[in-house]
Each structure stands twice: as structure tokens, then as C-alpha cells.
Amino acid sequence: MNKYLIMLVLLISGCTASLWEPEYQRESLNGFYVKSDTRELFVTTTETAYLLAIDEAFGEALKLSRQVEFIPHFDDFKLDSKNRVKGSVTLTVAEKELSPKLVSHLESLGFTKNNPEEKLQLKRQVTGKRYLIEGELPLEKLQNEYPILIAQPRTFTQTAGRIIATPATITIDAVVTVPAVFLAATIMAAGSP
């Protein structure tokens, strides 16, 4: 009798533990756009967009991606049931030789290296909100897509807010309407990819 009771307890605890484990969704990041004036970052995938709050130094570092090649790395991205996302982004300088002026500028933005042989890196925790995209965002996409794994609750439902993109406007959650021409001009002036 005790054997059966122990087996039942183990079975139930195993099932309960699997309910708490998150499911992972694979998305391909295909664009990011810095809005310097509001310290926000749009990150787009094929079907979703993430609006993330960033600090000024991180925004400046992202704008440098037109001049300096970075290798991005995305860790521990988690999405909760209210479509809030958090995770960490690490930018590693890909170039081997940099001018002392550029190294100084990168270090002023928070880039560091653990030892002299390593490349400069900047790591930031980011938080924001996930949206579903309806339409086509009229903005430039990245040359290569980057895969990201995002942990989400097993009971997750697709109740995210929406970004509706038309040729003239971008509407987020039907509350804020941004003329697409203004947004594109702001992003291009910010020097994002």
C-alpha cells in the first residue's frame, strides 16, 4: 500500500512541476528602431513587436551599430500573462581593432571587458510590452534575423495589444496614433538600422 501511495505522490508532484515549467516560443528578431526622444526601443519580429524602455547610453550604443559591428546576444527573455516582457541584451564589439577615440566613446557608454584579451561588451536588462502587428511597419529591416527564445506561461493566451500599421500611420493599442512618415523620419534621424 505504501508503495502505491509513494508512486501516486511522485506522479502528482511530477505533473505539478511540469505545469510550472514555461513553454518556449522561438521568434526571429528582424528589426530594431531607437526613439531617442522617448528613450524607447521598438524590436520587431515577423508577427510581433516589443516596445522596450531603454536608457540613453544604451540608445546611443544601438545607434552606433551603423559604424561599429556588434554581435547581439539575448538571454532569459520571459513573457508574462499580461504581455510584459523582460530579459537581457548583450552587445559585443565584433571588430578587433578600434581607434582609441572609439574605444573611449564605447567605454563612456558603459562597454567593458573582463580582461585585456576579451572584446568590449555592454549588457542591459530590458523590460517592455509585447504587441501583435497588423499591417507592415514601413521601416527598414535588419540584414540578418536573430533567433530569440522567449519563455511564456503554459496558460498564455494571444491577448496582446495591437500595433496597426498603414502607409500613413502607426497606431499602438488604438490609443496613440503616430504618423508613419514622422516615425520613420525620427528613427532615421536617430541613426538606427
mmCIF file with all atom_site columns, N, CA, C and O in Angstrom, residues 21-59:
data_model
loop_
_atom_site.group_PDB
_atom_site.id
_atom_site.type_symbol
_atom_site.label_atom_id
_atom_site.label_alt_id
_atom_site.label_comp_id
_atom_site.label_asym_id
_atom_site.label_entity_id
_atom_site.label_seq_id
_atom_site.pdbx_PDB_ins_code
_atom_site.Cartn_x
_atom_site.Cartn_y
_atom_site.Cartn_z
_atom_site.occupancy
_atom_site.B_iso_or_equiv
_atom_site.pdbx_formal_charge
_atom_site.auth_seq_id
_atom_site.auth_comp_id
_atom_site.auth_asym_id
_atom_site.auth_atom_id
_atom_site.pdbx_PDB_model_num
ATOM 1   N N  . GLU A 1 21 ? 6.651  24.695 -15.390 1.00 0.00 ? 21 GLU A N  1
ATOM 2   C CA . GLU A 1 21 ? 7.708  24.957 -16.357 1.00 0.00 ? 21 GLU A CA 1
ATOM 3   C C  . GLU A 1 21 ? 7.152  25.785 -17.505 1.00 0.00 ? 21 GLU A C  1
ATOM 4   O O  . GLU A 1 21 ? 6.080  25.502 -18.025 1.00 0.00 ? 21 GLU A O  1
ATOM 5   N N  . PRO A 1 22 ? 7.893  26.809 -17.938 1.00 0.00 ? 22 PRO A N  1
ATOM 6   C CA . PRO A 1 22 ? 7.388  27.631 -19.036 1.00 0.00 ? 22 PRO A CA 1
ATOM 7   C C  . PRO A 1 22 ? 7.558  26.936 -20.382 1.00 0.00 ? 22 PRO A C  1
ATOM 8   O O  . PRO A 1 22 ? 8.383  26.046 -20.528 1.00 0.00 ? 22 PRO A O  1
ATOM 9   N N  . GLU A 1 23 ? 6.745  27.344 -21.335 1.00 0.00 ? 23 GLU A N  1
ATOM 10  C CA . GLU A 1 23 ? 6.945  26.924 -22.713 1.00 0.00 ? 23 GLU A CA 1
ATOM 11  C C  . GLU A 1 23 ? 7.835  27.970 -23.365 1.00 0.00 ? 23 GLU A C  1
ATOM 12  O O  . GLU A 1 23 ? 7.827  29.131 -22.975 1.00 0.00 ? 23 GLU A O  1
ATOM 13  N N  . TYR A 1 24 ? 8.588  27.553 -24.356 1.00 0.00 ? 24 TYR A N  1
ATOM 14  C CA . TYR A 1 24 ? 9.463  28.493 -25.041 1.00 0.00 ? 24 TYR A CA 1
ATOM 15  C C  . TYR A 1 24 ? 8.974  28.710 -26.463 1.00 0.00 ? 24 TYR A C  1
ATOM 16  O O  . TYR A 1 24 ? 8.683  27.762 -27.178 1.00 0.00 ? 24 TYR A O  1
ATOM 17  N N  . GLN A 1 25 ? 8.865  29.951 -26.825 1.00 0.00 ? 25 GLN A N  1
ATOM 18  C CA . GLN A 1 25 ? 8.463  30.328 -28.167 1.00 0.00 ? 25 GLN A CA 1
ATOM 19  C C  . GLN A 1 25 ? 9.696  30.873 -28.876 1.00 0.00 ? 25 GLN A C  1
ATOM 20  O O  . GLN A 1 25 ? 10.427 31.688 -28.326 1.00 0.00 ? 25 GLN A O  1
ATOM 21  N N  . ARG A 1 26 ? 9.925  30.428 -30.086 1.00 0.00 ? 26 ARG A N  1
ATOM 22  C CA . ARG A 1 26 ? 11.067 30.901 -30.865 1.00 0.00 ? 26 ARG A CA 1
ATOM 23  C C  . ARG A 1 26 ? 10.577 31.992 -31.804 1.00 0.00 ? 26 ARG A C  1
ATOM 24  O O  . ARG A 1 26 ? 9.620  31.791 -32.555 1.00 0.00 ? 26 ARG A O  1
ATOM 25  N N  . GLU A 1 27 ? 11.207 33.144 -31.740 1.00 0.00 ? 27 GLU A N  1
ATOM 26  C CA . GLU A 1 27 ? 10.890 34.251 -32.636 1.00 0.00 ? 27 GLU A CA 1
ATOM 27  C C  . GLU A 1 27 ? 12.166 34.712 -33.319 1.00 0.00 ? 27 GLU A C  1
ATOM 28  O O  . GLU A 1 27 ? 13.264 34.487 -32.808 1.00 0.00 ? 27 GLU A O  1
ATOM 29  N N  . SER A 1 28 ? 12.023 35.319 -34.467 1.00 0.00 ? 28 SER A N  1
ATOM 30  C CA . SER A 1 28 ? 13.174 35.829 -35.199 1.00 0.00 ? 28 SER A CA 1
ATOM 31  C C  . SER A 1 28 ? 13.127 37.346 -35.218 1.00 0.00 ? 28 SER A C  1
ATOM 32  O O  . SER A 1 28 ? 12.248 37.940 -35.845 1.00 0.00 ? 28 SER A O  1
ATOM 33  N N  . LEU A 1 29 ? 14.060 37.946 -34.519 1.00 0.00 ? 29 LEU A N  1
ATOM 34  C CA . LEU A 1 29 ? 14.142 39.402 -34.469 1.00 0.00 ? 29 LEU A CA 1
ATOM 35  C C  . LEU A 1 29 ? 14.617 39.891 -35.838 1.00 0.00 ? 29 LEU A C  1
ATOM 36  O O  . LEU A 1 29 ? 15.631 39.426 -36.348 1.00 0.00 ? 29 LEU A O  1
ATOM 37  N N  . ASN A 1 30 ? 13.849 40.791 -36.463 1.00 0.00 ? 30 ASN A N  1
ATOM 38  C CA . ASN A 1 30 ? 14.221 41.250 -37.793 1.00 0.00 ? 30 ASN A CA 1
ATOM 39  C C  . ASN A 1 30 ? 14.378 42.763 -37.905 1.00 0.00 ? 30 ASN A C  1
ATOM 40  O O  . ASN A 1 30 ? 14.660 43.282 -38.978 1.00 0.00 ? 30 ASN A O  1
ATOM 41  N N  . GLY A 1 31 ? 14.205 43.484 -36.813 1.00 0.00 ? 31 GLY A N  1
ATOM 42  C CA . GLY A 1 31 ? 14.410 44.921 -36.853 1.00 0.00 ? 31 GLY A CA 1
ATOM 43  C C  . GLY A 1 31 ? 14.390 45.529 -35.466 1.00 0.00 ? 31 GLY A C  1
ATOM 44  O O  . GLY A 1 31 ? 13.770 44.992 -34.557 1.00 0.00 ? 31 GLY A O  1
ATOM 45  N N  . PHE A 1 32 ? 15.127 46.621 -35.308 1.00 0.00 ? 32 PHE A N  1
ATOM 46  C CA . PHE A 1 32 ? 15.013 47.377 -34.061 1.00 0.00 ? 32 PHE A CA 1
ATOM 47  C C  . PHE A 1 32 ? 15.187 48.848 -34.391 1.00 0.00 ? 32 PHE A C  1
ATOM 48  O O  . PHE A 1 32 ? 15.952 49.212 -35.265 1.00 0.00 ? 32 PHE A O  1
ATOM 49  N N  . TYR A 1 33 ? 14.425 49.667 -33.706 1.00 0.00 ? 33 TYR A N  1
ATOM 50  C CA . TYR A 1 33 ? 14.345 51.083 -34.011 1.00 0.00 ? 33 TYR A CA 1
ATOM 51  C C  . TYR A 1 33 ? 14.379 51.888 -32.725 1.00 0.00 ? 33 TYR A C  1
ATOM 52  O O  . TYR A 1 33 ? 13.562 51.685 -31.839 1.00 0.00 ? 33 TYR A O  1
ATOM 53  N N  . VAL A 1 34 ? 15.327 52.787 -32.630 1.00 0.00 ? 34 VAL A N  1
ATOM 54  C CA . VAL A 1 34 ? 15.520 53.586 -31.427 1.00 0.00 ? 34 VAL A CA 1
ATOM 55  C C  . VAL A 1 34 ? 14.747 54.892 -31.563 1.00 0.00 ? 34 VAL A C  1
ATOM 56  O O  . VAL A 1 34 ? 14.897 55.602 -32.543 1.00 0.00 ? 34 VAL A O  1
ATOM 57  N N  . LYS A 1 35 ? 13.932 55.196 -30.553 1.00 0.00 ? 35 LYS A N  1
ATOM 58  C CA . LYS A 1 35 ? 13.273 56.502 -30.470 1.00 0.00 ? 35 LYS A CA 1
ATOM 59  C C  . LYS A 1 35 ? 13.972 57.265 -29.351 1.00 0.00 ? 35 LYS A C  1
ATOM 60  O O  . LYS A 1 35 ? 13.653 57.094 -28.183 1.00 0.00 ? 35 LYS A O  1
ATOM 61  N N  . SER A 1 36 ? 14.937 58.083 -29.720 1.00 0.00 ? 36 SER A N  1
ATOM 62  C CA . SER A 1 36 ? 15.770 58.778 -28.733 1.00 0.00 ? 36 SER A CA 1
ATOM 63  C C  . SER A 1 36 ? 14.967 59.726 -27.857 1.00 0.00 ? 36 SER A C  1
ATOM 64  O O  . SER A 1 36 ? 15.240 59.847 -26.663 1.00 0.00 ? 36 SER A O  1
ATOM 65  N N  . ASP A 1 37 ? 13.994 60.411 -28.451 1.00 0.00 ? 37 ASP A N  1
ATOM 66  C CA . ASP A 1 37 ? 13.256 61.415 -27.694 1.00 0.00 ? 37 ASP A CA 1
ATOM 67  C C  . ASP A 1 37 ? 12.473 60.828 -26.536 1.00 0.00 ? 37 ASP A C  1
ATOM 68  O O  . ASP A 1 37 ? 12.324 61.449 -25.491 1.00 0.00 ? 37 ASP A O  1
ATOM 69  N N  . THR A 1 38 ? 11.992 59.601 -26.667 1.00 0.00 ? 38 THR A N  1
ATOM 70  C CA . THR A 1 38 ? 11.206 58.981 -25.599 1.00 0.00 ? 38 THR A CA 1
ATOM 71  C C  . THR A 1 38 ? 11.954 57.844 -24.904 1.00 0.00 ? 38 THR A C  1
ATOM 72  O O  . THR A 1 38 ? 11.391 57.185 -24.031 1.00 0.00 ? 38 THR A O  1
ATOM 73  N N  . ARG A 1 39 ? 13.204 57.598 -25.311 1.00 0.00 ? 39 ARG A N  1
ATOM 74  C CA . ARG A 1 39 ? 14.018 56.507 -24.755 1.00 0.00 ? 39 ARG A CA 1
ATOM 75  C C  . ARG A 1 39 ? 13.270 55.184 -24.830 1.00 0.00 ? 39 ARG A C  1
ATOM 76  O O  . ARG A 1 39 ? 13.121 54.463 -23.851 1.00 0.00 ? 39 ARG A O  1
ATOM 77  N N  . GLU A 1 40 ? 12.810 54.885 -26.036 1.00 0.00 ? 40 GLU A N  1
ATOM 78  C CA . GLU A 1 40 ? 12.111 53.637 -26.293 1.00 0.00 ? 40 GLU A CA 1
ATOM 79  C C  . GLU A 1 40 ? 12.787 52.915 -27.444 1.00 0.00 ? 40 GLU A C  1
ATOM 80  O O  . GLU A 1 40 ? 13.408 53.526 -28.300 1.00 0.00 ? 40 GLU A O  1
ATOM 81  N N  . LEU A 1 41 ? 12.616 51.622 -27.440 1.00 0.00 ? 41 LEU A N  1
ATOM 82  C CA . LEU A 1 41 ? 13.178 50.774 -28.472 1.00 0.00 ? 41 LEU A CA 1
ATOM 83  C C  . LEU A 1 41 ? 12.066 49.888 -29.009 1.00 0.00 ? 41 LEU A C  1
ATOM 84  O O  . LEU A 1 41 ? 11.412 49.187 -28.243 1.00 0.00 ? 41 LEU A O  1
ATOM 85  N N  . PHE A 1 42 ? 11.805 49.969 -30.327 1.00 0.00 ? 42 PHE A N  1
ATOM 86  C CA . PHE A 1 42 ? 10.913 49.039 -30.993 1.00 0.00 ? 42 PHE A CA 1
ATOM 87  C C  . PHE A 1 42 ? 11.754 47.865 -31.443 1.00 0.00 ? 42 PHE A C  1
ATOM 88  O O  . PHE A 1 42 ? 12.761 48.055 -32.124 1.00 0.00 ? 42 PHE A O  1
ATOM 89  N N  . VAL A 1 43 ? 11.366 46.656 -31.078 1.00 0.00 ? 43 VAL A N  1
ATOM 90  C CA . VAL A 1 43 ? 12.005 45.451 -31.580 1.00 0.00 ? 43 VAL A CA 1
ATOM 91  C C  . VAL A 1 43 ? 10.923 44.687 -32.314 1.00 0.00 ? 43 VAL A C  1
ATOM 92  O O  . VAL A 1 43 ? 9.858  44.432 -31.758 1.00 0.00 ? 43 VAL A O  1
ATOM 93  N N  . THR A 1 44 ? 11.186 44.338 -33.577 1.00 0.00 ? 44 THR A N  1
ATOM 94  C CA . THR A 1 44 ? 10.162 43.669 -34.366 1.00 0.00 ? 44 THR A CA 1
ATOM 95  C C  . THR A 1 44 ? 10.585 42.257 -34.736 1.00 0.00 ? 44 THR A C  1
ATOM 96  O O  . THR A 1 44 ? 11.759 41.960 -34.901 1.00 0.00 ? 44 THR A O  1
ATOM 97  N N  . THR A 1 45 ? 9.571  41.395 -34.818 1.00 0.00 ? 45 THR A N  1
ATOM 98  C CA . THR A 1 45 ? 9.722  40.050 -35.356 1.00 0.00 ? 45 THR A CA 1
ATOM 99  C C  . THR A 1 45 ? 8.728  39.966 -36.507 1.00 0.00 ? 45 THR A C  1
ATOM 100 O O  . THR A 1 45 ? 8.125  40.979 -36.881 1.00 0.00 ? 45 THR A O  1
ATOM 101 N N  . THR A 1 46 ? 8.516  38.790 -37.067 1.00 0.00 ? 46 THR A N  1
ATOM 102 C CA . THR A 1 46 ? 7.605  38.697 -38.202 1.00 0.00 ? 46 THR A CA 1
ATOM 103 C C  . THR A 1 46 ? 6.157  39.023 -37.836 1.00 0.00 ? 46 THR A C  1
ATOM 104 O O  . THR A 1 46 ? 5.429  39.602 -38.633 1.00 0.00 ? 46 THR A O  1
ATOM 105 N N  . GLU A 1 47 ? 5.725  38.677 -36.630 1.00 0.00 ? 47 GLU A N  1
ATOM 106 C CA . GLU A 1 47 ? 4.333  38.907 -36.248 1.00 0.00 ? 47 GLU A CA 1
ATOM 107 C C  . GLU A 1 47 ? 4.158  39.807 -35.030 1.00 0.00 ? 47 GLU A C  1
ATOM 108 O O  . GLU A 1 47 ? 3.055  40.237 -34.739 1.00 0.00 ? 47 GLU A O  1
ATOM 109 N N  . THR A 1 48 ? 5.223  40.040 -34.276 1.00 0.00 ? 48 THR A N  1
ATOM 110 C CA . THR A 1 48 ? 5.092  40.794 -33.045 1.00 0.00 ? 48 THR A CA 1
ATOM 111 C C  . THR A 1 48 ? 6.069  41.957 -33.012 1.00 0.00 ? 48 THR A C  1
ATOM 112 O O  . THR A 1 48 ? 7.031  42.010 -33.771 1.00 0.00 ? 48 THR A O  1
ATOM 113 N N  . ALA A 1 49 ? 5.777  42.870 -32.109 1.00 0.00 ? 49 ALA A N  1
ATOM 114 C CA . ALA A 1 49 ? 6.686  43.982 -31.844 1.00 0.00 ? 49 ALA A CA 1
ATOM 115 C C  . ALA A 1 49 ? 6.765  44.143 -30.332 1.00 0.00 ? 49 ALA A C  1
ATOM 116 O O  . ALA A 1 49 ? 5.796  43.876 -29.612 1.00 0.00 ? 49 ALA A O  1
ATOM 117 N N  . TYR A 1 50 ? 7.916  44.538 -29.875 1.00 0.00 ? 50 TYR A N  1
ATOM 118 C CA . TYR A 1 50 ? 8.133  44.790 -28.450 1.00 0.00 ? 50 TYR A CA 1
ATOM 119 C C  . TYR A 1 50 ? 8.521  46.244 -28.301 1.00 0.00 ? 50 TYR A C  1
ATOM 120 O O  . TYR A 1 50 ? 9.398  46.731 -29.014 1.00 0.00 ? 50 TYR A O  1
ATOM 121 N N  . LEU A 1 51 ? 7.867  46.934 -27.412 1.00 0.00 ? 51 LEU A N  1
ATOM 122 C CA . LEU A 1 51 ? 8.198  48.320 -27.102 1.00 0.00 ? 51 LEU A CA 1
ATOM 123 C C  . LEU A 1 51 ? 8.884  48.297 -25.744 1.00 0.00 ? 51 LEU A C  1
ATOM 124 O O  . LEU A 1 51 ? 8.274  47.975 -24.730 1.00 0.00 ? 51 LEU A O  1
ATOM 125 N N  . LEU A 1 52 ? 10.202 48.588 -25.751 1.00 0.00 ? 52 LEU A N  1
ATOM 126 C CA . LEU A 1 52 ? 11.022 48.457 -24.554 1.00 0.00 ? 52 LEU A CA 1
ATOM 127 C C  . LEU A 1 52 ? 11.542 49.807 -24.099 1.00 0.00 ? 52 LEU A C  1
ATOM 128 O O  . LEU A 1 52 ? 11.919 50.646 -24.932 1.00 0.00 ? 52 LEU A O  1
ATOM 129 N N  . ALA A 1 53 ? 11.569 50.012 -22.804 1.00 0.00 ? 53 ALA A N  1
ATOM 130 C CA . ALA A 1 53 ? 12.172 51.223 -22.232 1.00 0.00 ? 53 ALA A CA 1
ATOM 131 C C  . ALA A 1 53 ? 13.683 50.998 -22.174 1.00 0.00 ? 53 ALA A C  1
ATOM 132 O O  . ALA A 1 53 ? 14.137 49.928 -21.772 1.00 0.00 ? 53 ALA A O  1
ATOM 133 N N  . ILE A 1 54 ? 14.447 51.995 -22.596 1.00 0.00 ? 54 ILE A N  1
ATOM 134 C CA . ILE A 1 54 ? 15.910 51.887 -22.557 1.00 0.00 ? 54 ILE A CA 1
ATOM 135 C C  . ILE A 1 54 ? 16.497 53.156 -21.968 1.00 0.00 ? 54 ILE A C  1
ATOM 136 O O  . ILE A 1 54 ? 15.853 54.201 -21.947 1.00 0.00 ? 54 ILE A O  1
ATOM 137 N N  . ASP A 1 55 ? 17.746 53.048 -21.499 1.00 0.00 ? 55 ASP A N  1
ATOM 138 C CA . ASP A 1 55 ? 18.414 54.252 -21.009 1.00 0.00 ? 55 ASP A CA 1
ATOM 139 C C  . ASP A 1 55 ? 19.129 54.930 -22.175 1.00 0.00 ? 55 ASP A C  1
ATOM 140 O O  . ASP A 1 55 ? 19.307 54.355 -23.241 1.00 0.00 ? 55 ASP A O  1
ATOM 141 N N  . GLU A 1 56 ? 19.529 56.158 -21.948 1.00 0.00 ? 56 GLU A N  1
ATOM 142 C CA . GLU A 1 56 ? 20.126 56.963 -23.006 1.00 0.00 ? 56 GLU A CA 1
ATOM 143 C C  . GLU A 1 56 ? 21.412 56.343 -23.549 1.00 0.00 ? 56 GLU A C  1
ATOM 144 O O  . GLU A 1 56 ? 21.645 56.323 -24.762 1.00 0.00 ? 56 GLU A O  1
ATOM 145 N N  . ALA A 1 57 ? 22.258 55.806 -22.686 1.00 0.00 ? 57 ALA A N  1
ATOM 146 C CA . ALA A 1 57 ? 23.531 55.215 -23.119 1.00 0.00 ? 57 ALA A CA 1
ATOM 147 C C  . ALA A 1 57 ? 23.296 53.995 -24.010 1.00 0.00 ? 57 ALA A C  1
ATOM 148 O O  . ALA A 1 57 ? 23.987 53.810 -25.017 1.00 0.00 ? 57 ALA A O  1
ATOM 149 N N  . PHE A 1 58 ? 22.307 53.175 -23.665 1.00 0.00 ? 58 PHE A N  1
ATOM 150 C CA . PHE A 1 58 ? 22.007 52.009 -24.487 1.00 0.00 ? 58 PHE A CA 1
ATOM 151 C C  . PHE A 1 58 ? 21.482 52.443 -25.853 1.00 0.00 ? 58 PHE A C  1
ATOM 152 O O  . PHE A 1 58 ? 21.840 51.859 -26.884 1.00 0.00 ? 58 PHE A O  1
ATOM 153 N N  . GLY A 1 59 ? 20.652 53.464 -25.871 1.00 0.00 ? 59 GLY A N  1
ATOM 154 C CA . GLY A 1 59 ? 20.158 54.004 -27.142 1.00 0.00 ? 59 GLY A CA 1
ATOM 155 C C  . GLY A 1 59 ? 21.301 54.513 -28.012 1.00 0.00 ? 59 GLY A C  1
ATOM 156 O O  . GLY A 1 59 ? 21.330 54.269 -29.222 1.00 0.00 ? 59 GLY A O  1
#
